[in-house]
Coordinates of C-alpha atoms in Angstrom, one line a residue:
M1 CA -6.8 -35.6 12.2
R2 CA -7.9 -32.6 10.3
V3 CA -6.5 -29.3 11.4
R4 CA -7.6 -25.7 11.1
A5 CA -5.2 -22.9 11.5
T6 CA -5.5 -19.1 11.4
V7 CA -2.5 -17.4 9.8
A8 CA -1.3 -13.8 9.6
Y9 CA 1.4 -12.6 7.2
N10 CA 3.2 -9.6 5.7
G11 CA 2.7 -10.2 2.0
G12 CA 5.5 -7.9 0.9
P13 CA 8.2 -10.5 0.5
F14 CA 6.0 -13.0 -1.2
H15 CA 4.6 -13.7 -4.6
G16 CA 1.1 -14.4 -3.3
F17 CA -0.1 -17.3 -1.2
A18 CA -0.4 -20.2 -3.7
V19 CA 2.5 -22.5 -4.0
N20 CA 4.4 -21.6 -7.2
E21 CA 7.6 -23.4 -8.1
G22 CA 10.6 -21.1 -8.4
V23 CA 9.3 -18.2 -6.4
R24 CA 8.8 -17.6 -2.7
T25 CA 5.1 -17.8 -1.6
V26 CA 3.3 -17.8 1.7
G27 CA 1.8 -21.2 1.0
G28 CA 5.2 -22.6 0.0
D29 CA 7.0 -21.4 3.1
L30 CA 4.1 -22.6 5.4
T31 CA 3.8 -26.0 3.7
D32 CA 7.6 -26.6 4.0
A33 CA 7.6 -25.6 7.7
L34 CA 4.6 -27.8 8.5
S35 CA 6.1 -30.7 6.6
R36 CA 9.3 -30.5 8.6
C37 CA 7.5 -30.2 11.9
L38 CA 5.1 -33.1 11.2
R39 CA 7.7 -35.1 9.4
Q40 CA 5.3 -35.9 6.6
P41 CA 4.2 -34.2 3.4
V42 CA 1.5 -31.6 3.9
E43 CA -1.2 -30.6 1.5
L44 CA -2.4 -27.2 2.4
T45 CA -5.8 -25.6 1.5
C46 CA -6.5 -21.9 2.1
A47 CA -9.6 -19.8 2.3
G48 CA -8.4 -17.1 0.0
R49 CA -5.4 -17.1 -2.4
T50 CA -4.1 -13.6 -1.8
D51 CA -2.0 -12.0 -4.6
T52 CA 1.6 -10.7 -4.6
G53 CA 2.1 -8.1 -1.9
V54 CA -1.3 -8.6 -0.2
H55 CA -1.3 -9.1 3.6
A56 CA -3.5 -11.3 5.9
R57 CA -4.5 -11.1 9.5
G58 CA -7.1 -13.9 9.4
Q59 CA -6.2 -16.3 6.6
V60 CA -7.5 -19.8 7.4
V61 CA -5.8 -23.0 6.2
S62 CA -6.6 -26.7 6.6
F63 CA -4.4 -29.8 6.5
S64 CA -4.1 -33.3 7.8
A65 CA -1.8 -34.3 10.7
P66 CA -1.1 -37.4 12.8
D67 CA -3.7 -38.0 15.5
D68 CA -1.3 -37.8 18.3
V69 CA 0.4 -34.5 17.3
D70 CA 0.8 -31.7 19.8
L71 CA -0.8 -28.8 17.9
L72 CA 0.5 -26.1 20.2
A73 CA 4.0 -27.4 19.9
V74 CA 3.6 -27.4 16.1
R75 CA 2.5 -23.7 16.2
T76 CA 5.5 -22.7 18.4
A77 CA 7.9 -24.5 16.1
V78 CA 6.4 -23.2 12.9
N79 CA 6.4 -19.6 14.2
R80 CA 10.0 -19.9 15.1
M81 CA 10.8 -21.0 11.6
L82 CA 8.7 -18.4 9.8
A83 CA 9.0 -15.3 11.9
P84 CA 8.6 -12.4 11.4
A85 CA 6.8 -12.5 8.0
I86 CA 4.4 -15.3 8.9
A87 CA 2.7 -16.2 12.1
V88 CA 0.3 -19.0 13.0
R89 CA -2.2 -17.3 15.3
D90 CA -4.4 -20.2 16.3
V91 CA -4.5 -23.9 15.5
E92 CA -7.1 -26.5 16.5
A93 CA -8.5 -29.9 15.5
A94 CA -11.3 -29.6 13.0
P95 CA -14.1 -31.9 11.8
E96 CA -12.8 -34.7 9.6
E97 CA -14.1 -33.2 6.3
F98 CA -13.2 -29.6 7.1
D99 CA -12.0 -27.6 4.1
A100 CA -10.8 -24.0 4.6
R101 CA -11.9 -23.0 1.1
F102 CA -15.1 -24.7 0.4
D103 CA -16.6 -24.6 4.0
A104 CA -16.1 -20.8 4.2
T105 CA -19.3 -18.7 4.0
S106 CA -17.7 -15.3 3.6
R107 CA -14.4 -13.5 3.5
T108 CA -13.7 -10.0 4.8
Y109 CA -11.0 -7.7 3.4
H110 CA -9.8 -4.4 4.7
Y111 CA -8.1 -1.8 2.5
T112 CA -6.2 1.0 4.3
V113 CA -5.6 4.5 2.8
L114 CA -3.4 7.2 4.3
D115 CA -5.3 10.4 3.3
R116 CA -3.0 13.3 3.9
E117 CA -0.3 15.3 2.1
V118 CA 2.7 14.0 4.0
P119 CA 3.5 10.3 3.7
D120 CA 4.3 8.1 6.7
P121 CA 7.4 5.8 6.4
F122 CA 6.0 3.6 9.2
L123 CA 2.8 3.0 7.2
A124 CA 4.3 2.7 3.8
A125 CA 4.1 -1.1 3.7
T126 CA 0.5 -1.4 4.8
A127 CA -1.4 1.7 3.5
W128 CA -1.9 3.4 0.2
H129 CA -0.8 7.1 0.4
C130 CA -3.4 9.4 -1.3
S131 CA -3.0 13.1 -0.8
R132 CA -6.3 14.1 -2.3
G133 CA -8.6 14.8 0.6
L134 CA -11.1 12.0 0.1
D135 CA -14.8 12.5 0.7
V136 CA -15.8 9.5 2.8
D137 CA -19.5 10.2 2.6
V138 CA -19.4 10.3 -1.2
M139 CA -17.5 7.0 -1.3
N140 CA -19.9 5.3 1.1
A141 CA -22.9 6.5 -1.0
A142 CA -21.3 5.1 -4.1
A143 CA -20.4 1.8 -2.4
T144 CA -24.0 0.9 -1.8
A145 CA -24.3 0.0 -5.5
I146 CA -22.1 -3.1 -5.1
V147 CA -24.0 -4.6 -2.2
G148 CA -26.0 -7.7 -3.2
E149 CA -25.5 -10.3 -5.9
H150 CA -23.9 -8.9 -9.1
D151 CA -21.7 -9.8 -12.0
F152 CA -18.4 -8.1 -11.2
S153 CA -16.8 -8.5 -14.6
S154 CA -15.9 -4.8 -14.7
F155 CA -13.7 -5.3 -11.6
C156 CA -12.1 -8.7 -12.1
R157 CA -9.6 -10.3 -14.4
R158 CA -10.9 -13.1 -16.5
Q159 CA -9.9 -16.6 -15.3
H160 CA -10.5 -20.0 -16.9
T161 CA -11.0 -23.5 -15.6
A162 CA -8.6 -26.3 -16.5
D163 CA -11.1 -27.2 -19.3
G164 CA -10.7 -23.7 -20.8
L165 CA -14.2 -22.5 -19.6
E166 CA -14.5 -18.9 -18.4
K167 CA -15.1 -18.8 -14.6
S168 CA -18.2 -16.9 -13.4
R169 CA -17.6 -13.5 -11.9
V170 CA -20.9 -13.4 -10.1
R171 CA -20.4 -12.7 -6.4
V172 CA -22.6 -11.7 -3.4
V173 CA -21.3 -8.7 -1.4
F174 CA -22.8 -8.5 2.1
R175 CA -21.4 -5.2 3.1
A176 CA -19.1 -2.5 1.8
S177 CA -18.2 0.7 3.7
W178 CA -15.5 3.2 4.5
H179 CA -14.7 4.6 8.0
A180 CA -12.0 6.7 9.7
A181 CA -9.8 4.2 11.4
E182 CA -7.4 6.7 13.0
Q183 CA -6.3 10.2 12.2
D184 CA -5.7 10.5 8.5
L185 CA -6.3 6.7 8.1
L186 CA -9.3 5.5 6.1
R187 CA -10.3 1.9 6.0
F188 CA -12.6 0.2 3.4
E189 CA -14.2 -3.0 4.7
I190 CA -15.9 -5.4 2.3
E191 CA -17.4 -8.8 3.0
A192 CA -18.5 -11.2 0.3
S193 CA -19.2 -14.8 -0.3
S194 CA -15.9 -14.9 -2.2
F195 CA -13.9 -12.6 -4.4
C196 CA -12.6 -12.9 -8.0
H197 CA -9.1 -11.8 -9.0
Q198 CA -8.3 -8.1 -8.4
M199 CA -12.0 -7.4 -7.4
V200 CA -11.3 -5.6 -4.1
R201 CA -8.4 -3.5 -5.5
S202 CA -10.4 -2.5 -8.6
I203 CA -13.4 -1.5 -6.5
T204 CA -11.1 0.4 -4.1
G205 CA -9.3 2.3 -6.9
T206 CA -12.6 3.3 -8.4
L207 CA -14.0 4.5 -5.1
V208 CA -10.9 6.5 -4.4
D209 CA -11.3 8.2 -7.8
I210 CA -14.9 9.1 -6.7
G211 CA -13.8 10.3 -3.3
A212 CA -11.1 12.5 -4.9
G213 CA -13.7 14.0 -7.3
R214 CA -12.2 12.5 -10.4
R215 CA -15.5 10.6 -11.1
P216 CA -19.1 11.3 -10.1
P217 CA -20.7 9.2 -7.3
E218 CA -22.9 7.4 -9.8
A219 CA -19.9 6.1 -11.7
L220 CA -19.5 2.9 -9.7
A221 CA -23.1 1.7 -10.5
A222 CA -22.6 2.5 -14.1
I223 CA -19.3 0.6 -14.3
L224 CA -20.8 -2.4 -12.5
A225 CA -23.7 -2.5 -15.0
A226 CA -21.4 -2.2 -18.0
K227 CA -19.6 -5.5 -17.3
D228 CA -16.5 -4.0 -19.0
R229 CA -13.1 -4.4 -17.4
S230 CA -11.8 -1.3 -19.1
G231 CA -14.2 0.9 -17.1
A232 CA -12.2 0.5 -13.9
P233 CA -8.6 1.0 -14.8
N234 CA -7.4 2.4 -11.5
L235 CA -6.1 -0.7 -9.6
A236 CA -5.3 0.1 -6.0
P237 CA -1.8 -1.1 -5.0
P238 CA -1.6 -4.5 -3.3
H239 CA 0.1 -3.4 -0.1
G240 CA -2.9 -1.6 1.3
L241 CA -5.0 -4.8 1.2
C242 CA -5.4 -7.3 4.0
L243 CA -7.5 -10.5 4.3
W244 CA -9.0 -9.7 7.6
S245 CA -11.2 -12.6 8.5
V246 CA -13.0 -15.7 7.2
S247 CA -16.4 -16.9 8.4
Y248 CA -17.7 -20.4 8.7
P249 CA -21.0 -22.0 9.7

């Protein structure tokens, strides 16, 4: 049967999600654990291949398993093997053709910023410490420029297909906004059809520059229109980023 699972992980110890021979990855550890539990090779598909150091609360994966498998027992066994860095939150049977990547209609990322002078050791692994006094209203006004369908070449690394063709960097952003999550904690939430490499971190870094007064509010729209990667050099660090959820029809 086809299986759909929701996975959370601390991305700090891993070199991203995608299986990569010779380095520890989330996908590698999860594939190995599932293969051992199911006693058969597992081919794992994920909704979003997070980069090195990026976390997830709602990553979705799909794979095939024997029809008679006890999915709750598999979840329990895998969590014992992978705790505390990786946790399978939910697991369920899915339609026969379900694909975690291609069936997804949107992905939502959260980026967390600690906006105060004094750092917090207990948030150091999950929030970017910025002691600049960020203007949330200015950042939200600037963020409206990226909502809709745009070419995000200014905010993404170039990637190529196996045939050497350059991949499109056109994406549809459904919403993008900042809000105060807790005292001194700011959270940027962005939902899009999909994201290209480094897109969220580049946008976040530019918005933080705007919120700190290092760039004018209209800078984001101008950078987007220029389609020039050099226009957004401030890449927010990976540890503040989290794949929060994935939507399906």
